[in-house]
Amino acid sequence: MREQSMVPEPEFESYYGRPILKQPTWKTPDVPLYLFLGGLAGCSALLAEGAAATGRPELERVARIAAASGAAAGTVALVHDLGRPERFLMMLRVLKPTSPLSVGSFILAPFSAFSGAAAASQLTGWFPRLGRLAGAGAAVFGPPLATYTAALVANTAVPAWHEAHRELPFVFGGSGAQAAGGLAMMLVPVDQAAPARRMALAGAAVEILAAERILQKGLVAEPYRIGLPGRLMTTARNATAVGSAITLLAGKRSRLLAVLAGATYVGASLATRFGIFEAGMESARDPKYTVVPQRDRKQDKLSG
């Protein structure tokens, strides 16, 4: 049952009953999964390079495989959403700095190549120096990969995304760090997982703070609080808090609790991406999220 808005608003209708905004044609679950996997892969590449620099081979191996696998799976999700593989290849013909989708394609392609080469070298033992160079290249492209998708969704007329354009990069970056650290905590012995724990905790803190700022944005924040998006965002927030508490209390000592905390982090990150996606789609469907903020801004300009 849909929750009722706390702010009574009149009904808004456009000409001939048509929507005011054209809703994005992005598919579920393809696009939310792509947003999640990009964050996981990008932050895993950064974690892998840190593990290599500090002599943690198990953490490095897991993180390099996570980076390459996340990039590959994310590319599959993106291509499936586009419908035909050649559409992705066509985006690589020309770089358009003003287009987040174009810039993102030129981030994803080299990241996939570098992370794949680094993972292959890690697994086979071949060409270790080249593998390390490839890993460093993936780490350079990792943070942009984890956050450019925020610019991709915010660079639209969708109210819930556009109005949160300052906060979304921090939400996405924090969520990606939380997922990468959490996955490593699940798969790496606790004595090598200290950087993963720190990354997950830092990512959780950044995501919670940035998401809280979004929730303070008045009417355009409402889609993040009600209905399916609201339930997803609440689940993500609670799971993040639980994972952080477990990590701080016993994540350094208990392998079982480390796995539990890691799984909670990964689930929270996934719920965040689906929650943000669904909130945007809901705000595009309901005309009030477009009309009321525009009317208020016009009123403020006239009164100022």
mmCIF file of C-alpha atoms in Angstrom:
data_model
loop_
_atom_site.group_PDB
_atom_site.id
_atom_site.type_symbol
_atom_site.label_atom_id
_atom_site.label_comp_id
_atom_site.label_asym_id
_atom_site.label_seq_id
_atom_site.Cartn_x
_atom_site.Cartn_y
_atom_site.Cartn_z
ATOM 1 C CA MET A 1 0.000 0.000 0.000
ATOM 2 C CA ARG A 2 1.402 3.382 -0.983
ATOM 3 C CA GLU A 3 2.218 5.682 1.912
ATOM 4 C CA GLN A 4 0.479 9.047 1.896
ATOM 5 C CA SER A 5 2.417 12.279 1.527
ATOM 6 C CA MET A 6 2.699 14.359 4.691
ATOM 7 C CA VAL A 7 2.328 17.529 2.583
ATOM 8 C CA PRO A 8 -1.123 17.958 1.019
ATOM 9 C CA GLU A 9 -0.778 18.930 -2.623
ATOM 10 C CA PRO A 10 -3.329 19.598 -5.347
ATOM 11 C CA GLU A 11 -3.646 17.254 -8.260
ATOM 12 C CA PHE A 12 -1.636 18.286 -11.301
ATOM 13 C CA GLU A 13 -2.489 17.335 -14.852
ATOM 14 C CA SER A 14 -0.807 18.206 -18.101
ATOM 15 C CA TYR A 15 -2.399 18.859 -21.462
ATOM 16 C CA TYR A 16 -4.542 15.944 -22.648
ATOM 17 C CA GLY A 17 -3.479 13.966 -19.568
ATOM 18 C CA ARG A 18 0.056 13.504 -20.882
ATOM 19 C CA PRO A 19 2.970 13.353 -18.404
ATOM 20 C CA ILE A 20 4.916 16.568 -17.954
ATOM 21 C CA LEU A 21 8.229 14.713 -18.158
ATOM 22 C CA LYS A 22 9.167 11.923 -20.480
ATOM 23 C CA GLN A 23 10.143 9.093 -18.165
ATOM 24 C CA PRO A 24 13.575 7.536 -18.701
ATOM 25 C CA THR A 25 13.419 4.373 -20.762
ATOM 26 C CA TRP A 26 16.052 2.692 -18.596
ATOM 27 C CA LYS A 27 15.154 -0.840 -17.567
ATOM 28 C CA THR A 28 14.962 -2.493 -14.168
ATOM 29 C CA PRO A 29 17.038 -4.301 -12.970
ATOM 30 C CA ASP A 30 19.632 -3.523 -15.666
ATOM 31 C CA VAL A 31 20.359 0.096 -14.776
ATOM 32 C CA PRO A 32 20.259 -0.196 -10.952
ATOM 33 C CA LEU A 33 22.570 -3.210 -11.226
ATOM 34 C CA TYR A 34 24.897 -1.243 -13.487
ATOM 35 C CA LEU A 35 25.007 1.580 -10.940
ATOM 36 C CA PHE A 36 25.790 -0.903 -8.163
ATOM 37 C CA LEU A 37 28.385 -2.921 -10.076
ATOM 38 C CA GLY A 38 30.209 0.177 -11.277
ATOM 39 C CA GLY A 39 30.652 1.384 -7.701
ATOM 40 C CA LEU A 40 31.725 -2.048 -6.496
ATOM 41 C CA ALA A 41 34.237 -2.492 -9.318
ATOM 42 C CA GLY A 42 35.726 0.986 -9.129
ATOM 43 C CA CYS A 43 36.317 0.915 -5.386
ATOM 44 C CA SER A 44 37.578 -2.682 -5.514
ATOM 45 C CA ALA A 45 40.319 -1.587 -7.932
ATOM 46 C CA LEU A 46 41.389 1.099 -5.476
ATOM 47 C CA LEU A 47 41.320 -1.409 -2.623
ATOM 48 C CA ALA A 48 43.395 -3.895 -4.640
ATOM 49 C CA GLU A 49 46.128 -1.366 -5.297
ATOM 50 C CA GLY A 50 46.258 -0.466 -1.626
ATOM 51 C CA ALA A 51 46.520 -4.160 -0.747
ATOM 52 C CA ALA A 52 49.380 -4.615 -3.224
ATOM 53 C CA ALA A 53 51.233 -1.646 -1.752
ATOM 54 C CA THR A 54 50.914 -2.961 1.820
ATOM 55 C CA GLY A 55 51.684 -6.629 1.149
ATOM 56 C CA ARG A 56 48.268 -8.248 1.542
ATOM 57 C CA PRO A 57 48.163 -10.859 -1.249
ATOM 58 C CA GLU A 58 44.796 -12.438 -0.346
ATOM 59 C CA LEU A 59 43.081 -9.056 -0.235
ATOM 60 C CA GLU A 60 44.744 -8.019 -3.484
ATOM 61 C CA ARG A 61 43.607 -11.191 -5.262
ATOM 62 C CA VAL A 62 39.988 -10.901 -4.105
ATOM 63 C CA ALA A 63 39.787 -7.188 -4.891
ATOM 64 C CA ARG A 64 41.312 -7.550 -8.369
ATOM 65 C CA ILE A 65 38.866 -10.317 -9.249
ATOM 66 C CA ALA A 66 35.983 -8.241 -7.858
ATOM 67 C CA ALA A 67 37.040 -5.232 -9.941
ATOM 68 C CA ALA A 68 37.275 -7.221 -13.176
ATOM 69 C CA SER A 69 34.109 -9.223 -12.541
ATOM 70 C CA GLY A 70 32.132 -6.146 -11.551
ATOM 71 C CA ALA A 71 33.224 -4.302 -14.685
ATOM 72 C CA ALA A 72 32.339 -7.258 -16.902
ATOM 73 C CA ALA A 73 28.941 -7.829 -15.296
ATOM 74 C CA GLY A 74 28.195 -4.099 -15.338
ATOM 75 C CA THR A 75 29.002 -3.918 -19.040
ATOM 76 C CA VAL A 76 26.645 -6.824 -19.692
ATOM 77 C CA ALA A 77 23.869 -5.028 -17.774
ATOM 78 C CA LEU A 78 24.511 -1.792 -19.698
ATOM 79 C CA VAL A 79 24.531 -3.523 -23.086
ATOM 80 C CA HIS A 80 21.346 -5.397 -22.200
ATOM 81 C CA ASP A 81 19.662 -2.107 -21.331
ATOM 82 C CA LEU A 82 20.845 -0.545 -24.598
ATOM 83 C CA GLY A 83 19.413 -3.499 -26.497
ATOM 84 C CA ARG A 84 22.269 -4.050 -28.951
ATOM 85 C CA PRO A 85 26.035 -4.333 -28.262
ATOM 86 C CA GLU A 86 26.891 -2.042 -31.169
ATOM 87 C CA ARG A 87 25.192 0.860 -29.398
ATOM 88 C CA PHE A 88 27.834 0.717 -26.700
ATOM 89 C CA LEU A 89 30.610 0.542 -29.295
ATOM 90 C CA MET A 90 29.151 3.540 -31.115
ATOM 91 C CA MET A 91 29.500 5.611 -27.937
ATOM 92 C CA LEU A 92 33.264 5.067 -28.140
ATOM 93 C CA ARG A 93 33.532 6.683 -31.571
ATOM 94 C CA VAL A 94 33.587 10.276 -30.286
ATOM 95 C CA LEU A 95 34.250 11.692 -26.826
ATOM 96 C CA LYS A 96 31.707 14.356 -25.860
ATOM 97 C CA PRO A 97 32.869 16.073 -22.642
ATOM 98 C CA THR A 98 29.401 17.564 -22.117
ATOM 99 C CA SER A 99 27.739 14.138 -22.124
ATOM 100 C CA PRO A 100 28.057 12.053 -18.927
ATOM 101 C CA LEU A 101 27.135 8.939 -20.912
ATOM 102 C CA SER A 102 29.936 9.558 -23.416
ATOM 103 C CA VAL A 103 32.484 10.338 -20.703
ATOM 104 C CA GLY A 104 31.327 7.291 -18.764
ATOM 105 C CA SER A 105 31.906 5.047 -21.771
ATOM 106 C CA PHE A 106 35.481 6.300 -21.988
ATOM 107 C CA ILE A 107 35.907 5.528 -18.291
ATOM 108 C CA LEU A 108 34.323 2.073 -18.393
ATOM 109 C CA ALA A 109 36.241 0.826 -21.452
ATOM 110 C CA PRO A 110 39.809 1.409 -20.172
ATOM 111 C CA PHE A 111 38.847 0.398 -16.656
ATOM 112 C CA SER A 112 37.535 -2.926 -17.946
ATOM 113 C CA ALA A 113 40.727 -3.529 -19.928
ATOM 114 C CA PHE A 114 43.047 -2.611 -17.056
ATOM 115 C CA SER A 115 41.129 -4.499 -14.362
ATOM 116 C CA GLY A 116 40.781 -7.571 -16.579
ATOM 117 C CA ALA A 117 44.513 -7.624 -17.332
ATOM 118 C CA ALA A 118 45.393 -7.147 -13.660
ATOM 119 C CA ALA A 119 43.078 -9.965 -12.577
ATOM 120 C CA ALA A 120 44.389 -12.288 -15.271
ATOM 121 C CA SER A 121 47.987 -11.647 -14.199
ATOM 122 C CA GLN A 122 47.034 -12.181 -10.564
ATOM 123 C CA LEU A 123 45.383 -15.531 -11.281
ATOM 124 C CA THR A 124 47.979 -16.924 -13.699
ATOM 125 C CA GLY A 125 51.166 -15.390 -12.330
ATOM 126 C CA TRP A 126 52.113 -14.268 -15.841
ATOM 127 C CA PHE A 127 53.679 -10.866 -16.508
ATOM 128 C CA PRO A 128 53.494 -9.651 -12.890
ATOM 129 C CA ARG A 129 54.999 -6.231 -13.670
ATOM 130 C CA LEU A 130 52.538 -5.586 -16.452
ATOM 131 C CA GLY A 131 49.761 -6.851 -14.200
ATOM 132 C CA ARG A 132 50.785 -4.399 -11.494
ATOM 133 C CA LEU A 133 50.847 -1.537 -14.018
ATOM 134 C CA ALA A 134 47.394 -2.562 -15.230
ATOM 135 C CA GLY A 135 46.182 -2.611 -11.635
ATOM 136 C CA ALA A 136 47.491 0.900 -11.113
ATOM 137 C CA GLY A 137 45.665 2.006 -14.254
ATOM 138 C CA ALA A 138 42.434 0.464 -12.985
ATOM 139 C CA ALA A 139 42.904 2.261 -9.650
ATOM 140 C CA VAL A 140 43.197 5.595 -11.487
ATOM 141 C CA PHE A 141 39.908 5.006 -13.318
ATOM 142 C CA GLY A 142 38.229 3.421 -10.273
ATOM 143 C CA PRO A 143 36.935 6.528 -8.442
ATOM 144 C CA PRO A 144 35.561 8.109 -11.643
ATOM 145 C CA LEU A 145 33.812 4.837 -12.484
ATOM 146 C CA ALA A 146 32.244 4.697 -9.022
ATOM 147 C CA THR A 147 30.887 8.257 -9.198
ATOM 148 C CA TYR A 148 30.276 9.243 -12.833
ATOM 149 C CA THR A 149 26.934 7.427 -12.794
ATOM 150 C CA ALA A 150 25.745 10.044 -10.302
ATOM 151 C CA ALA A 151 26.353 12.715 -12.944
ATOM 152 C CA LEU A 152 24.656 10.457 -15.490
ATOM 153 C CA VAL A 153 21.359 10.336 -13.594
ATOM 154 C CA ALA A 154 21.548 13.892 -12.215
ATOM 155 C CA ASN A 155 22.072 15.353 -15.698
ATOM 156 C CA THR A 156 18.399 14.766 -16.466
ATOM 157 C CA ALA A 157 15.148 16.594 -15.801
ATOM 158 C CA VAL A 158 14.057 13.900 -13.335
ATOM 159 C CA PRO A 159 13.366 15.961 -10.180
ATOM 160 C CA ALA A 160 14.537 13.534 -7.485
ATOM 161 C CA TRP A 161 17.849 13.028 -9.285
ATOM 162 C CA HIS A 162 18.477 16.522 -10.606
ATOM 163 C CA GLU A 163 17.774 18.286 -7.311
ATOM 164 C CA ALA A 164 20.249 15.967 -5.564
ATOM 165 C CA HIS A 165 23.074 16.528 -8.067
ATOM 166 C CA ARG A 166 25.474 17.789 -5.394
ATOM 167 C CA GLU A 167 24.909 14.887 -3.014
ATOM 168 C CA LEU A 168 24.578 11.934 -5.383
ATOM 169 C CA PRO A 169 28.318 11.622 -6.202
ATOM 170 C CA PHE A 170 29.020 11.256 -2.484
ATOM 171 C CA VAL A 171 26.175 8.757 -2.057
ATOM 172 C CA PHE A 172 27.401 6.701 -5.006
ATOM 173 C CA GLY A 173 31.056 6.879 -4.006
ATOM 174 C CA GLY A 174 30.296 5.968 -0.403
ATOM 175 C CA SER A 175 27.970 3.174 -1.475
ATOM 176 C CA GLY A 176 30.621 1.759 -3.813
ATOM 177 C CA ALA A 177 33.261 1.833 -1.080
ATOM 178 C CA GLN A 178 30.853 0.133 1.291
ATOM 179 C CA ALA A 179 30.160 -2.643 -1.229
ATOM 180 C CA ALA A 180 33.821 -3.186 -2.150
ATOM 181 C CA GLY A 181 34.941 -3.263 1.457
ATOM 182 C CA GLY A 182 32.047 -5.494 2.452
ATOM 183 C CA LEU A 183 32.703 -8.031 -0.300
ATOM 184 C CA ALA A 184 36.362 -8.234 0.659
ATOM 185 C CA MET A 185 35.423 -8.713 4.321
ATOM 186 C CA MET A 186 33.336 -11.712 3.294
ATOM 187 C CA LEU A 187 36.130 -13.378 1.329
ATOM 188 C CA VAL A 188 39.395 -12.415 3.015
ATOM 189 C CA PRO A 189 40.806 -13.617 6.375
ATOM 190 C CA VAL A 190 40.333 -11.044 9.130
ATOM 191 C CA ASP A 191 44.102 -10.554 9.571
ATOM 192 C CA GLN A 192 44.356 -9.198 6.005
ATOM 193 C CA ALA A 193 41.018 -7.395 5.832
ATOM 194 C CA ALA A 194 41.843 -4.237 7.825
ATOM 195 C CA PRO A 195 41.877 -1.949 4.722
ATOM 196 C CA ALA A 196 38.553 -3.446 3.620
ATOM 197 C CA ARG A 197 37.010 -2.738 7.019
ATOM 198 C CA ARG A 198 38.257 0.843 6.943
ATOM 199 C CA MET A 199 36.963 1.373 3.409
ATOM 200 C CA ALA A 200 33.541 -0.043 4.293
ATOM 201 C CA LEU A 201 33.237 2.101 7.420
ATOM 202 C CA ALA A 202 34.342 5.267 5.630
ATOM 203 C CA GLY A 203 32.003 4.578 2.729
ATOM 204 C CA ALA A 204 29.103 3.937 5.096
ATOM 205 C CA ALA A 205 29.693 7.256 6.888
ATOM 206 C CA VAL A 206 29.889 9.235 3.638
ATOM 207 C CA GLU A 207 26.776 7.590 2.216
ATOM 208 C CA ILE A 208 24.672 8.123 5.354
ATOM 209 C CA LEU A 209 25.616 11.804 5.633
ATOM 210 C CA ALA A 210 25.037 12.544 1.949
ATOM 211 C CA ALA A 211 21.754 10.623 1.837
ATOM 212 C CA GLU A 212 20.545 12.514 4.904
ATOM 213 C CA ARG A 213 21.172 15.815 3.103
ATOM 214 C CA ILE A 214 19.014 14.592 0.223
ATOM 215 C CA LEU A 215 16.180 13.823 2.634
ATOM 216 C CA GLN A 216 16.208 17.459 3.788
ATOM 217 C CA LYS A 217 15.351 18.872 0.369
ATOM 218 C CA GLY A 218 11.638 19.320 0.956
ATOM 219 C CA LEU A 219 9.073 18.091 -1.546
ATOM 220 C CA VAL A 220 11.577 16.705 -4.082
ATOM 221 C CA ALA A 221 12.967 14.467 -1.317
ATOM 222 C CA GLU A 222 9.553 12.904 -0.751
ATOM 223 C CA PRO A 223 10.018 10.070 -3.315
ATOM 224 C CA TYR A 224 12.990 8.890 -1.240
ATOM 225 C CA ARG A 225 10.756 8.538 1.824
ATOM 226 C CA ILE A 226 7.532 6.956 0.589
ATOM 227 C CA GLY A 227 6.424 3.815 -1.220
ATOM 228 C CA LEU A 228 8.911 1.290 -2.590
ATOM 229 C CA PRO A 229 11.831 3.761 -2.825
ATOM 230 C CA GLY A 230 11.267 4.772 0.791
ATOM 231 C CA ARG A 231 11.322 1.162 1.953
ATOM 232 C CA LEU A 232 14.505 0.487 -0.017
ATOM 233 C CA MET A 233 16.270 3.561 1.336
ATOM 234 C CA THR A 234 15.202 2.767 4.894
ATOM 235 C CA THR A 235 16.443 -0.809 4.489
ATOM 236 C CA ALA A 236 19.754 0.477 3.161
ATOM 237 C CA ARG A 237 20.164 2.948 6.017
ATOM 238 C CA ASN A 238 19.369 0.356 8.689
ATOM 239 C CA ALA A 239 21.598 -2.293 7.097
ATOM 240 C CA THR A 240 24.470 0.186 6.879
ATOM 241 C CA ALA A 241 24.113 0.989 10.568
ATOM 242 C CA VAL A 242 24.011 -2.702 11.496
ATOM 243 C CA GLY A 243 27.050 -3.531 9.378
ATOM 244 C CA SER A 244 29.016 -0.649 10.882
ATOM 245 C CA ALA A 245 28.106 -1.673 14.430
ATOM 246 C CA ILE A 246 29.166 -5.278 13.843
ATOM 247 C CA THR A 247 32.440 -4.145 12.257
ATOM 248 C CA LEU A 248 33.317 -1.838 15.134
ATOM 249 C CA LEU A 249 32.362 -4.316 17.855
ATOM 250 C CA ALA A 250 33.677 -7.632 16.556
ATOM 251 C CA GLY A 251 34.652 -7.434 12.896
ATOM 252 C CA LYS A 252 38.367 -7.596 13.720
ATOM 253 C CA ARG A 253 38.136 -10.822 15.716
ATOM 254 C CA SER A 254 35.333 -13.027 14.450
ATOM 255 C CA ARG A 255 35.427 -14.442 10.921
ATOM 256 C CA LEU A 256 31.711 -15.245 11.077
ATOM 257 C CA LEU A 257 30.755 -11.730 12.157
ATOM 258 C CA ALA A 258 33.069 -10.232 9.537
ATOM 259 C CA VAL A 259 31.227 -12.217 6.862
ATOM 260 C CA LEU A 260 27.876 -11.106 8.281
ATOM 261 C CA ALA A 261 28.924 -7.449 8.350
ATOM 262 C CA GLY A 262 30.311 -7.683 4.824
ATOM 263 C CA ALA A 263 27.126 -9.211 3.452
ATOM 264 C CA THR A 264 25.119 -6.499 5.187
ATOM 265 C CA TYR A 265 27.249 -3.786 3.577
ATOM 266 C CA VAL A 266 26.826 -5.298 0.108
ATOM 267 C CA GLY A 267 23.062 -5.629 0.575
ATOM 268 C CA ALA A 268 22.810 -2.036 1.815
ATOM 269 C CA SER A 269 24.695 -0.745 -1.217
ATOM 270 C CA LEU A 270 22.450 -2.686 -3.568
ATOM 271 C CA ALA A 271 19.314 -1.388 -1.836
ATOM 272 C CA THR A 272 20.613 2.181 -2.101
ATOM 273 C CA ARG A 273 21.060 1.964 -5.870
ATOM 274 C CA PHE A 274 17.603 0.460 -6.393
ATOM 275 C CA GLY A 275 16.069 2.982 -3.995
ATOM 276 C CA ILE A 276 17.586 5.978 -5.781
ATOM 277 C CA PHE A 277 16.584 4.603 -9.164
ATOM 278 C CA GLU A 278 12.983 3.983 -8.115
ATOM 279 C CA ALA A 279 12.737 7.385 -6.412
ATOM 280 C CA GLY A 280 13.732 9.065 -9.644
ATOM 281 C CA MET A 281 11.216 7.117 -11.679
ATOM 282 C CA GLU A 282 8.460 7.961 -9.187
ATOM 283 C CA SER A 283 9.297 11.669 -9.297
ATOM 284 C CA ALA A 284 9.128 11.607 -13.092
ATOM 285 C CA ARG A 285 5.682 9.997 -13.010
ATOM 286 C CA ASP A 286 4.057 12.480 -10.617
ATOM 287 C CA PRO A 287 3.720 16.029 -12.061
ATOM 288 C CA LYS A 288 3.754 17.724 -8.652
ATOM 289 C CA TYR A 289 7.479 17.057 -8.228
ATOM 290 C CA THR A 290 8.089 19.107 -11.372
ATOM 291 C CA VAL A 291 5.426 21.811 -10.980
ATOM 292 C CA VAL A 292 5.667 22.737 -7.290
ATOM 293 C CA PRO A 293 9.462 23.343 -7.119
ATOM 294 C CA GLN A 294 9.335 25.380 -10.345
ATOM 295 C CA ARG A 295 6.431 27.428 -8.997
ATOM 296 C CA ASP A 296 8.223 28.001 -5.697
ATOM 297 C CA ARG A 297 11.421 29.099 -7.443
ATOM 298 C CA LYS A 298 9.452 31.525 -9.588
ATOM 299 C CA GLN A 299 7.689 32.894 -6.517
ATOM 300 C CA ASP A 300 11.007 33.331 -4.708
ATOM 301 C CA LYS A 301 12.448 35.181 -7.698
ATOM 302 C CA LEU A 302 9.466 37.513 -7.903
ATOM 303 C CA SER A 303 9.440 38.211 -4.175
ATOM 304 C CA GLY A 304 13.218 38.754 -4.137
#
